[in-house]
CSV table of C-alpha atoms in Angstrom, one decimal:
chain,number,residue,atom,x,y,z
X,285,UNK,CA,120.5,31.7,61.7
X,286,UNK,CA,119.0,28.8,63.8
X,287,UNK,CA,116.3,26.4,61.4
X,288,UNK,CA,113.1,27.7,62.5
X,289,UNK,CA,112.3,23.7,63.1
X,290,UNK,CA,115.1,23.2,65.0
X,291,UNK,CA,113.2,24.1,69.0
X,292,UNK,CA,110.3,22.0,67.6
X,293,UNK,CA,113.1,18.6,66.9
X,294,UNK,CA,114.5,19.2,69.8
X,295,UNK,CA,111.7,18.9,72.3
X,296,UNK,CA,110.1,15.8,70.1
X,297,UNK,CA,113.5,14.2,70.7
X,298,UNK,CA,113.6,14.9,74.0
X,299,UNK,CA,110.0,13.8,74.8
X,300,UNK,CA,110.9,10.3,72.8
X,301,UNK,CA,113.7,9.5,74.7
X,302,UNK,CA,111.6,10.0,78.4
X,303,UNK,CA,109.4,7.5,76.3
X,304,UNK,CA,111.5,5.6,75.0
X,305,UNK,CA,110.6,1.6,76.6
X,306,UNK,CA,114.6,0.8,75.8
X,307,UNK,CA,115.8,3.5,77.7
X,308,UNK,CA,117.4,1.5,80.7
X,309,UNK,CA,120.0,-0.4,78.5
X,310,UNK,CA,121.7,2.7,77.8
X,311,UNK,CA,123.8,2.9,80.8
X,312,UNK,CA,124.7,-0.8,80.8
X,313,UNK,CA,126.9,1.0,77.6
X,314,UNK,CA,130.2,2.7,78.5
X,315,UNK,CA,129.5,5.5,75.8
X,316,UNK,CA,132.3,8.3,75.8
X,317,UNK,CA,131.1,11.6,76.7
X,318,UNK,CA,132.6,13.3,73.8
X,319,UNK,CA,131.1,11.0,71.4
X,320,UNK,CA,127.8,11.1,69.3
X,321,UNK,CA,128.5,7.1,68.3
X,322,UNK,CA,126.8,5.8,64.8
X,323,UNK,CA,128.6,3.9,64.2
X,324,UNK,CA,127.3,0.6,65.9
X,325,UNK,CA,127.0,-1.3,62.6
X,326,UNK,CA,130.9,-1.6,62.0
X,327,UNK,CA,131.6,-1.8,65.6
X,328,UNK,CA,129.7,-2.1,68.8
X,329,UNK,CA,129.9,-0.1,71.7
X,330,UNK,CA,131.5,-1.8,75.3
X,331,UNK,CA,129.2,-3.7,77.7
X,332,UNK,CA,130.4,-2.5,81.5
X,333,UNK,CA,129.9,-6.3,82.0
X,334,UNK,CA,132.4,-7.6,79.2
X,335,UNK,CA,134.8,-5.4,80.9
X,336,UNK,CA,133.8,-7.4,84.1
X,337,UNK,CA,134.1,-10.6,82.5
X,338,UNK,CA,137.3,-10.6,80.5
X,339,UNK,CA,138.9,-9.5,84.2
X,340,UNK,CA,137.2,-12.5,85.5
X,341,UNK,CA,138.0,-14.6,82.5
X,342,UNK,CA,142.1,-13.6,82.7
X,343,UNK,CA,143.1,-12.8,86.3
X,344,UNK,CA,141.0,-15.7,87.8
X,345,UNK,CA,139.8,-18.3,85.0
X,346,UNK,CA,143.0,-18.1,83.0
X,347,UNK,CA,145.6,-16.6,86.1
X,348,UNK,CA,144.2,-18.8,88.4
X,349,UNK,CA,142.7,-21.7,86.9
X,350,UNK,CA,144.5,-22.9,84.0
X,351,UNK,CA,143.9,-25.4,82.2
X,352,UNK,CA,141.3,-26.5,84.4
X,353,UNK,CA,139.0,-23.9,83.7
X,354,UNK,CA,138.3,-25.8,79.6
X,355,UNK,CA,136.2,-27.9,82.2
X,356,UNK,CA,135.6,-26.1,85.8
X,357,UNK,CA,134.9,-22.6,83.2
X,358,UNK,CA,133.3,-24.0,80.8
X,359,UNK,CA,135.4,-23.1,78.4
X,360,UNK,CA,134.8,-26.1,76.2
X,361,UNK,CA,131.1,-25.6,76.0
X,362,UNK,CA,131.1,-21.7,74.8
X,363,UNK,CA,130.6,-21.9,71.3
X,364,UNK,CA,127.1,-24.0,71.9
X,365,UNK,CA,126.3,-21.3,75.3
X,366,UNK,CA,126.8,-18.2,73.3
X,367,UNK,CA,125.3,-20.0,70.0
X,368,UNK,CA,122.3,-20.4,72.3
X,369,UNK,CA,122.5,-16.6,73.2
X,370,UNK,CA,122.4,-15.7,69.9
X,371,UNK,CA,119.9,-18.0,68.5
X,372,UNK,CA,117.2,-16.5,70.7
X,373,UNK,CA,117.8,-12.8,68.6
X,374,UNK,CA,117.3,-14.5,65.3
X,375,UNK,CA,114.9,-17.4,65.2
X,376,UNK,CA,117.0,-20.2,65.2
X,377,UNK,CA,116.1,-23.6,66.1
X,378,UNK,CA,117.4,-24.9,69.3
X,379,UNK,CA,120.9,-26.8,68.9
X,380,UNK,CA,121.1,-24.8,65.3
X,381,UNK,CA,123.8,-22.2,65.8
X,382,UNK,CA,127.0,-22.0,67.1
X,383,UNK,CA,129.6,-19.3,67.6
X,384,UNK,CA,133.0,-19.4,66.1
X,385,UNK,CA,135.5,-18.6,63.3
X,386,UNK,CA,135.2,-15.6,61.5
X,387,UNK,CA,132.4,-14.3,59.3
X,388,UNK,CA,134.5,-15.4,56.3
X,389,UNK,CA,135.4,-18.6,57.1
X,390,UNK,CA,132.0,-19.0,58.5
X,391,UNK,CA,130.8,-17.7,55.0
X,392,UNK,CA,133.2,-20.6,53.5
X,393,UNK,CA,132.2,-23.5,55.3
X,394,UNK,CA,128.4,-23.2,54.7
X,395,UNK,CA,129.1,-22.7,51.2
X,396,UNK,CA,131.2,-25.3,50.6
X,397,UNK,CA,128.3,-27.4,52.5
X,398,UNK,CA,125.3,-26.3,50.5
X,399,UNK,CA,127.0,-26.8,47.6
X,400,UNK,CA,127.9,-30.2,48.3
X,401,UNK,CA,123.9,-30.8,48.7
X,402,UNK,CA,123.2,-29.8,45.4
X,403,UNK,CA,126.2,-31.7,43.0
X,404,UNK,CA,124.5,-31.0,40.1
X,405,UNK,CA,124.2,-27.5,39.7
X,406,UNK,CA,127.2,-24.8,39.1
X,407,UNK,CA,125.8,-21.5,39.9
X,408,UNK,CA,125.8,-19.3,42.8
X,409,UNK,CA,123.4,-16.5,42.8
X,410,UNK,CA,124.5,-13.2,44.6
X,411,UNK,CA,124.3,-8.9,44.4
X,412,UNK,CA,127.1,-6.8,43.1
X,413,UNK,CA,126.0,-5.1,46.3
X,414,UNK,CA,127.1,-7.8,48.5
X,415,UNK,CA,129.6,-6.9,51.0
X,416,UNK,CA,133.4,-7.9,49.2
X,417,UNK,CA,134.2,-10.5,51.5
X,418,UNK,CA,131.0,-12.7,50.6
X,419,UNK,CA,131.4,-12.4,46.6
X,420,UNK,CA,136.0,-13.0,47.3
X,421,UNK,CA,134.9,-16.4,49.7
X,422,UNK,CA,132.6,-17.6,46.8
X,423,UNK,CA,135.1,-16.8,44.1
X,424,UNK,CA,137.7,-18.1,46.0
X,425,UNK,CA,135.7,-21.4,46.8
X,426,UNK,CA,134.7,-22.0,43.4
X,427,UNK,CA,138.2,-21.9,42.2
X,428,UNK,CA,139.6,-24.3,44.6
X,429,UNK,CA,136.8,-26.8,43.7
X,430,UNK,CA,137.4,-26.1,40.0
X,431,UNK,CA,134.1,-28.1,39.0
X,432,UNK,CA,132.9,-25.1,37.1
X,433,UNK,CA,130.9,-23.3,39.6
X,434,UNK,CA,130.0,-19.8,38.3
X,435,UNK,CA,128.7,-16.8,40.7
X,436,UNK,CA,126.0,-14.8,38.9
X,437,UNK,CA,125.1,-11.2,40.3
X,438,UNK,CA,122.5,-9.4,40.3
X,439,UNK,CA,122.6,-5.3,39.5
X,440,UNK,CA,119.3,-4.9,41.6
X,441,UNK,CA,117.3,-6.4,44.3
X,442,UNK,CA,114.4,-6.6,41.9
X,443,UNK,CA,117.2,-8.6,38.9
X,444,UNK,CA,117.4,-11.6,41.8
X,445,UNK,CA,114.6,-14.0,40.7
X,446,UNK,CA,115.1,-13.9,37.2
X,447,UNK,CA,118.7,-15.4,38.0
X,448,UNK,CA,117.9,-18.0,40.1
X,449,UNK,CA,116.9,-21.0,38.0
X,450,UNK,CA,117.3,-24.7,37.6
X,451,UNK,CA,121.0,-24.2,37.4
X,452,UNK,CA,121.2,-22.7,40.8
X,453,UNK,CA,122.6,-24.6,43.8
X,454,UNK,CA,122.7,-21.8,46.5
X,455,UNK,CA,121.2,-18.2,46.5
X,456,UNK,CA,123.5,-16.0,48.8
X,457,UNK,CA,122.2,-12.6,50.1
X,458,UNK,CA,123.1,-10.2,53.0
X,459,UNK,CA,119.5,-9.6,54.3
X,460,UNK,CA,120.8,-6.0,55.3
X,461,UNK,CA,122.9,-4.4,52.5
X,462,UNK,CA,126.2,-2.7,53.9
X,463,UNK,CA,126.0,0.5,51.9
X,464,UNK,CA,122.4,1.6,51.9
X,465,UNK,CA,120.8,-0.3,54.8
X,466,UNK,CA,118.3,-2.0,52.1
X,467,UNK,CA,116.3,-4.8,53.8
X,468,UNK,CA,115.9,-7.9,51.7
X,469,UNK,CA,112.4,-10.0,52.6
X,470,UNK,CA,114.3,-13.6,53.9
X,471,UNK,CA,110.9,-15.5,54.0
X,472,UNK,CA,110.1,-14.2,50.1
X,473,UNK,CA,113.8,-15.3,49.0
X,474,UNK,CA,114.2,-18.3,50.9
X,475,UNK,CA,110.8,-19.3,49.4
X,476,UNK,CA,111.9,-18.4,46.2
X,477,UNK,CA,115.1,-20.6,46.3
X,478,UNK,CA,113.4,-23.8,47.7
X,479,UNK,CA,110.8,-23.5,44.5
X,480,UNK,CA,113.7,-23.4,42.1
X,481,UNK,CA,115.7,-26.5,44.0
X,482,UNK,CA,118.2,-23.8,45.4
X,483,UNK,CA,119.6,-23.3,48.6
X,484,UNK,CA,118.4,-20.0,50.6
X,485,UNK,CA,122.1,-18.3,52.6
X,486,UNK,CA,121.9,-15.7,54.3
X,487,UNK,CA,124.8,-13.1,56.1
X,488,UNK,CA,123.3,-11.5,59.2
X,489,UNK,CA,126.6,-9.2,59.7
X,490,UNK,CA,123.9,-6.3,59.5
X,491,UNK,CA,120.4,-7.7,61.5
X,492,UNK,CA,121.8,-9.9,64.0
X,493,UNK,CA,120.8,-7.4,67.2
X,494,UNK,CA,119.1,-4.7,65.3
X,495,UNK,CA,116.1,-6.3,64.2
X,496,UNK,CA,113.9,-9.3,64.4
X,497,UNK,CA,115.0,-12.3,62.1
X,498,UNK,CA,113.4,-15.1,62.1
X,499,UNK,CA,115.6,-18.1,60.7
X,500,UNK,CA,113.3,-21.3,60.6
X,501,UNK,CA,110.2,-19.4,60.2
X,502,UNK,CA,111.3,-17.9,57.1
X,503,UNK,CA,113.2,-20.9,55.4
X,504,UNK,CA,116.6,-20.2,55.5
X,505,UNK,CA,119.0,-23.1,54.8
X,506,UNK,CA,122.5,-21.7,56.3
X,507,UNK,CA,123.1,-18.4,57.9
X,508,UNK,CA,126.4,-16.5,58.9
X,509,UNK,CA,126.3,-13.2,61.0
X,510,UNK,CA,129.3,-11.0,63.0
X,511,UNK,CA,129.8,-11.0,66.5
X,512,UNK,CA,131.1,-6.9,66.6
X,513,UNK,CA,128.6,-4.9,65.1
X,514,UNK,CA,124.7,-4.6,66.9
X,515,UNK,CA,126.2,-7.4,69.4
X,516,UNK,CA,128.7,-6.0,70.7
X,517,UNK,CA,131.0,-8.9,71.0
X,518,UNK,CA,134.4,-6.8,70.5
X,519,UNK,CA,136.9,-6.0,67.6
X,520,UNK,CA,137.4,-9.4,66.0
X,521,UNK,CA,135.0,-10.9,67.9
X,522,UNK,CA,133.7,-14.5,66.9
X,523,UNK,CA,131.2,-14.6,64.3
X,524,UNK,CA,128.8,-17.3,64.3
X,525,UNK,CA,126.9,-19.9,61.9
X,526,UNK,CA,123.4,-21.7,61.5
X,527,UNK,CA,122.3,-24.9,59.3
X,528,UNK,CA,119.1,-25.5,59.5
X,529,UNK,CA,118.3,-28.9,61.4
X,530,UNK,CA,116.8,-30.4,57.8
X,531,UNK,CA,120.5,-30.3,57.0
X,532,UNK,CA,122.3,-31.4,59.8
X,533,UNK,CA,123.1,-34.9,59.2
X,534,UNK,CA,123.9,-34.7,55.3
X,535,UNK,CA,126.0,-31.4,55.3
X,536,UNK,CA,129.6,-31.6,55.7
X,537,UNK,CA,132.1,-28.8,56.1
X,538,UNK,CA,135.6,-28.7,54.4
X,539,UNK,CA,137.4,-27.3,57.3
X,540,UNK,CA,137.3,-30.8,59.5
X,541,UNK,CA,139.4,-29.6,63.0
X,542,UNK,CA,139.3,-31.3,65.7
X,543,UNK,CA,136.6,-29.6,67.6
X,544,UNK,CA,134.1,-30.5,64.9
X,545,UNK,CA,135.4,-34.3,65.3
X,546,UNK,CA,132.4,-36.5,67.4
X,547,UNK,CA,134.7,-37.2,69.9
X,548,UNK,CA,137.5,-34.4,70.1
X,549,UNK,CA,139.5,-35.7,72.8
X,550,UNK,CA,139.7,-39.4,71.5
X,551,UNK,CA,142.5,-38.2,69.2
X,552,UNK,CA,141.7,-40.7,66.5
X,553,UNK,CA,143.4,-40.6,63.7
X,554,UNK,CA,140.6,-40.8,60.9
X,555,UNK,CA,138.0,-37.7,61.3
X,556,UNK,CA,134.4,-38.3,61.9
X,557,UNK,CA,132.1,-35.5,62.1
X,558,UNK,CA,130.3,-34.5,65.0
X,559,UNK,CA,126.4,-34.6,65.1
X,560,UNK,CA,124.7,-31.4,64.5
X,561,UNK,CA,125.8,-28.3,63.9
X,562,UNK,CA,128.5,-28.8,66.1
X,563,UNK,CA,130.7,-30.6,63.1
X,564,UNK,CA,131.0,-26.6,61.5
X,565,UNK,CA,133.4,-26.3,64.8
X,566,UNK,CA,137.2,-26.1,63.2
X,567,UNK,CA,139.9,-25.0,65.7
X,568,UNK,CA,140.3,-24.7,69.2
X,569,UNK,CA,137.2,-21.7,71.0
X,570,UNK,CA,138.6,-18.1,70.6
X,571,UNK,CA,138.0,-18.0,75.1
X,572,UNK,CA,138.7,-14.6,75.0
X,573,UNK,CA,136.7,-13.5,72.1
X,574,UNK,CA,133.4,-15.4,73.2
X,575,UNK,CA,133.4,-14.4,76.7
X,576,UNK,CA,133.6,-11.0,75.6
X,577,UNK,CA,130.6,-11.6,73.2
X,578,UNK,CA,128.7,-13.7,75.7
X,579,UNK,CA,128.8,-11.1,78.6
X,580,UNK,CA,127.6,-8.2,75.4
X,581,UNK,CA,125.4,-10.5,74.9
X,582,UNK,CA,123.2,-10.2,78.8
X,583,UNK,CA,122.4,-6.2,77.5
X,584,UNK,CA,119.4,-8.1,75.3
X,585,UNK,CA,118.3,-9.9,77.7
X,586,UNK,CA,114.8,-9.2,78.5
X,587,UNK,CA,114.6,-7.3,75.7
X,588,UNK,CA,111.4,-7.6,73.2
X,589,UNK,CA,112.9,-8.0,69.4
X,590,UNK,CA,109.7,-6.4,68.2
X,591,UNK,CA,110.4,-3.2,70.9
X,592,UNK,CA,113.9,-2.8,69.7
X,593,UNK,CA,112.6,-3.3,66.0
X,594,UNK,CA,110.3,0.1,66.7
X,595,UNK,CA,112.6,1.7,68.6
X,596,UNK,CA,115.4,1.6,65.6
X,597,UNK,CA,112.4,2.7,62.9
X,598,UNK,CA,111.3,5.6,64.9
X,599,UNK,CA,115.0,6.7,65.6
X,600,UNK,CA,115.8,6.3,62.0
X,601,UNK,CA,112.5,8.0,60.5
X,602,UNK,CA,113.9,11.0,63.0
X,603,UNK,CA,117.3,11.5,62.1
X,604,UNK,CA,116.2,11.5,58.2
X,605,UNK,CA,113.6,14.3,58.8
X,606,UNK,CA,116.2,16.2,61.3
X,607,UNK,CA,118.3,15.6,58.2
X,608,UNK,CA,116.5,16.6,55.3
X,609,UNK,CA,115.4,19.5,57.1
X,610,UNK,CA,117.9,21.1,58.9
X,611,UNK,CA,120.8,20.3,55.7
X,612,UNK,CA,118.3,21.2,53.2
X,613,UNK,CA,120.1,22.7,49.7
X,614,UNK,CA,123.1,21.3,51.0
X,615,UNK,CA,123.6,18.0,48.4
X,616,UNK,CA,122.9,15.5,50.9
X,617,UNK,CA,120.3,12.9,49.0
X,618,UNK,CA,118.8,9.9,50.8
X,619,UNK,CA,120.4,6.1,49.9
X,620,UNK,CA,118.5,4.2,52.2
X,621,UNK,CA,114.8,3.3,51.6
X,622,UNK,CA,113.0,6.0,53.0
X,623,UNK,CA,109.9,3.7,53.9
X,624,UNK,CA,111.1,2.5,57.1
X,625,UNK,CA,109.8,-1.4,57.0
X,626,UNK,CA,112.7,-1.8,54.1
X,627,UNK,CA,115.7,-0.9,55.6
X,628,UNK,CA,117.8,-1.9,58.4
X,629,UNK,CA,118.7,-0.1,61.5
X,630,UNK,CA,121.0,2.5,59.4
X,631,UNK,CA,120.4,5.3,57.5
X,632,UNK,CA,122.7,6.5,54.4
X,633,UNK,CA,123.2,9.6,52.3
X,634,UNK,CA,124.8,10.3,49.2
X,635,UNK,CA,127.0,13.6,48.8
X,636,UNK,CA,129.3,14.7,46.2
X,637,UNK,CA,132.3,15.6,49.2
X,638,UNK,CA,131.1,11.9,51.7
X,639,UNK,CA,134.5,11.5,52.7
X,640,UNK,CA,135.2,14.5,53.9
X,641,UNK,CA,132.2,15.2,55.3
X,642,UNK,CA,132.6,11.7,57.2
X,643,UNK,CA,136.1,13.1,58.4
X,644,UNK,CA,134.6,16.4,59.5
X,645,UNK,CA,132.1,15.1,61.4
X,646,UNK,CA,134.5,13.0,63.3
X,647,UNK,CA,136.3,15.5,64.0
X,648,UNK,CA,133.2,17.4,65.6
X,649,UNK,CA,132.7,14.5,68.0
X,650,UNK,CA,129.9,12.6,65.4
X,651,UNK,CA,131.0,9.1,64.5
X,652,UNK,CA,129.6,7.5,61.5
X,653,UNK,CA,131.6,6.0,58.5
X,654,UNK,CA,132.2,5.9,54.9
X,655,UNK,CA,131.6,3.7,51.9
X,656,UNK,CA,133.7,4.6,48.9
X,657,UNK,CA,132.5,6.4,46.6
X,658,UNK,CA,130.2,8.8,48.0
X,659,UNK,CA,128.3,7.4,51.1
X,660,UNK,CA,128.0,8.6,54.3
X,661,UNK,CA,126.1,5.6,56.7
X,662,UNK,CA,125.0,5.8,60.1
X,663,UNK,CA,124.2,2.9,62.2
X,664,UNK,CA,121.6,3.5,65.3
X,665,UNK,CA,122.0,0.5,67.6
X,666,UNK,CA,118.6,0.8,69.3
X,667,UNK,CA,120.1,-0.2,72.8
X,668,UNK,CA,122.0,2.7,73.0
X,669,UNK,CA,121.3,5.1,70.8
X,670,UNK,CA,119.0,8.2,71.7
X,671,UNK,CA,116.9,10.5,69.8
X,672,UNK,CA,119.1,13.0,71.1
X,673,UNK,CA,121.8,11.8,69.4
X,674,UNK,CA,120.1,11.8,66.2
X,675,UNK,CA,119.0,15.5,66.3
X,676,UNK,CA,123.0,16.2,67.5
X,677,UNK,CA,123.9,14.9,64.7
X,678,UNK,CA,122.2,16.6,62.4
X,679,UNK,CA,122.7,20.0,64.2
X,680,UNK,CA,126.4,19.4,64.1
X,681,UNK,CA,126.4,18.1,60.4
X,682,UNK,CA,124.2,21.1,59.3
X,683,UNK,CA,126.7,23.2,60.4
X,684,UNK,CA,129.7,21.5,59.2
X,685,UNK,CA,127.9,22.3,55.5
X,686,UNK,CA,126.9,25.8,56.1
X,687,UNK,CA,130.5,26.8,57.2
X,688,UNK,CA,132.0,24.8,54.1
X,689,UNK,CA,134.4,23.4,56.5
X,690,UNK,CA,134.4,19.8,55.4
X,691,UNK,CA,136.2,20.6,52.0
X,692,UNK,CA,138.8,21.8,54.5
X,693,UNK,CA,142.2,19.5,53.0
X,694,UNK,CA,142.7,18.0,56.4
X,695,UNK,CA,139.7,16.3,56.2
X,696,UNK,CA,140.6,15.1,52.4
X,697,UNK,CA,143.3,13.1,53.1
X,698,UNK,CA,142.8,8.8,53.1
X,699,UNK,CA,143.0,6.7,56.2
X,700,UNK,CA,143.3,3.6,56.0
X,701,UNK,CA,140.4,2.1,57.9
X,702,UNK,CA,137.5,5.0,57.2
């Protein structure tokens, strides 16, 4: 029997997305036509023009040009021209960011810098809730310093300032937490950190694109963010880095390659750093990688952060009441903050049966992902996402639970990559 709701949801969806001030970047979005896609926050949907680009980039830049085109393409410059890109989406000085590396060894090198700028303190103040790879880099650095360096988690976002003390050299936070889309306030924190004689690092993996962030107005010391998820740079695309100009000229990064050397093409023998934020520059530009992310990158142009910011609360405020009302009685209970202001641009639900659900819903043409050990999470990437996607996705996952056909044991079985 249909939810006696459901005709109201659908014509409110349907209204929003003729209102909807975003509604043109949709079709710059090859977006399958089998697909209800949330799943933006682990990987970003294709630009028509990064298909346009990496054609240019290998049959004519690469096929044609050679080794010209580091010069006559530009090549050589792209880490500063798509740091540029990206600094624009997330408050960042001018000449502050640069794109490269992954978000790991991006995650690395910052560390291992702010940690040099405070020698006299051994702890390193993070979230159990932190993605894996952020808590393993610091582990891992700490260990190859061996000078003691402890990392201290917190249980809860509200546990963070009563561990962040005199002892403290950097306070390391995802302003966007990976399982339940929690939004951490930067400008509180990084406030918080300076008071104390901290360091404020943040990982953007889960903002960068899908909200406003706002870098040097809020205080932040270093910053890291992915290149795949709301910006659509590709699988594996480059990930990028910020140091906040303050820093600049006293930080140093461990990983010294030559294209963080002041004069790469010299070919001295001794290594002296470049000036700004170009010294965080290791190995040789991924061309590939970050032409793909800078042609993603044109879909935000013109783009008002604030619009898209409104855009992803509305669409996540829907889906949870399309949700909660059409699942109802079902065991689906809500992870993510429910007050829209504190969460990201993703919504999460617990359930007892997540993974197959997750695997169900796949399999029904609804794309959103899993977090062990009983998560479902959904990320709405407001430049292409609809409002009709949202209600389609709760009609479909409404009926997935009413016909019991998640607990199917096809949809029980572990992949790999989930």
């Amino acid at each position: 029997m249909e939810n006696a709701r459901l005709p109201d949801l659908r014509a409110r969806a349907a209204e929003a997305d003729r209102a909807d001030p975003l509604r043109t970047a949709r079709p710059l979005f090859h977006l399958p036509d089998s697909l209800i896609y949330l799943d933006g926050n682990s990987l970003g949907c294709l630009t028509y023009a990064t298909r346009e680009r990496l054609r240019a980039v290998i049959d004519e830049e690469w096929g044609e040009g050679l080794i010209s085109s580091w010069n006559e393409a530009g090549w050589v410059d792209l880490p500063a021209r798509v740091g540029a890109r990206i600094a624009k989406l997330v408050g960042a000085e001018e000449g502050a960011l640069v794109a490269c590396d992954s978000t790991s060894v991006n995650l690395f090198k910052v560390l291992a810098a702010a940690l040099a700028l405070r020698p006299g303190r051994r702890v390193i103040v993070s979230e159990r809730s932190n993605f894996p790879t952020d808590l393993y880099m610091a582990e891992g650095l700490a260990a190859l310093l061996g000078q003691g360096h402890e990392l201290r988690l917190a249980d809860s976002a509200e546990e963070i300032p009563a561990l962040v003390d005199g002892d403290t050299a950097v306070l390391m936070l995802t302003q966007v937490n990976y399982r339940t889309g929690a939004l951490h306030d930067m400008a509180a924190l990084s406030k918080l950190a300076e008071d104390r004689g901290a360091l404020a690092l943040w990982d953007l993996a889960h903002s960068a694109g899908a909200l406003p962030v706002d870098l040097a107005g809020d205080g932040a010391d270093f910053a890291i963010g992915c290149g795949y998820k709301y910006l659509n740079g590709g699988p594996g695309a480059p990930a990028f880095l910020y140091v906040a100009p303050r820093h600049q000229d006293a930080a140093r990064q461990p990983l010294s390659g030559w294209f963080g050397h002041a004069a790469p093409f010299a070919f001295e023998t001794g290594y002296t750093p470049a000036r700004g934020v170009s010294r965080f520059l290791t190995g040789t530009p991924a061309i590939l990688g970050l032409s793909s992310l800078d042609a993603a990158l044109g879909a935000f142009e013109g783009i008002e952060m604030a619009a898209l910011r409104a855009k992803s609360m509305a669409l996540t405020d829907f889906f949870v009441e399309a949700v909660e009302t059409l699942c109802e009685g079902h065991g689906l209970t809500l992870a993510s903050p429910r007050e829209a202001s504190r969460r990201g641009s993703q919504i999460s639900f617990y359930h007892a049966k997540a993974y197959g659900l997750c695997q169900a819903l796949i399999a029904a043409g609804v794309v959103g992902d899993f977090r062990a050990p009983d998560i479902l999470r959904f990320g709405f990437a407001p430049l292409y996402n609809s409002f009709a996607d949202a209600i389609g996705a709760a009609e479909i996952m409404a009926a997935l639970l009413a016909s019991g056909r998640h607990e199917d044991e096809a949809f029980q079985r572990r992949n790999t990559v989930t």
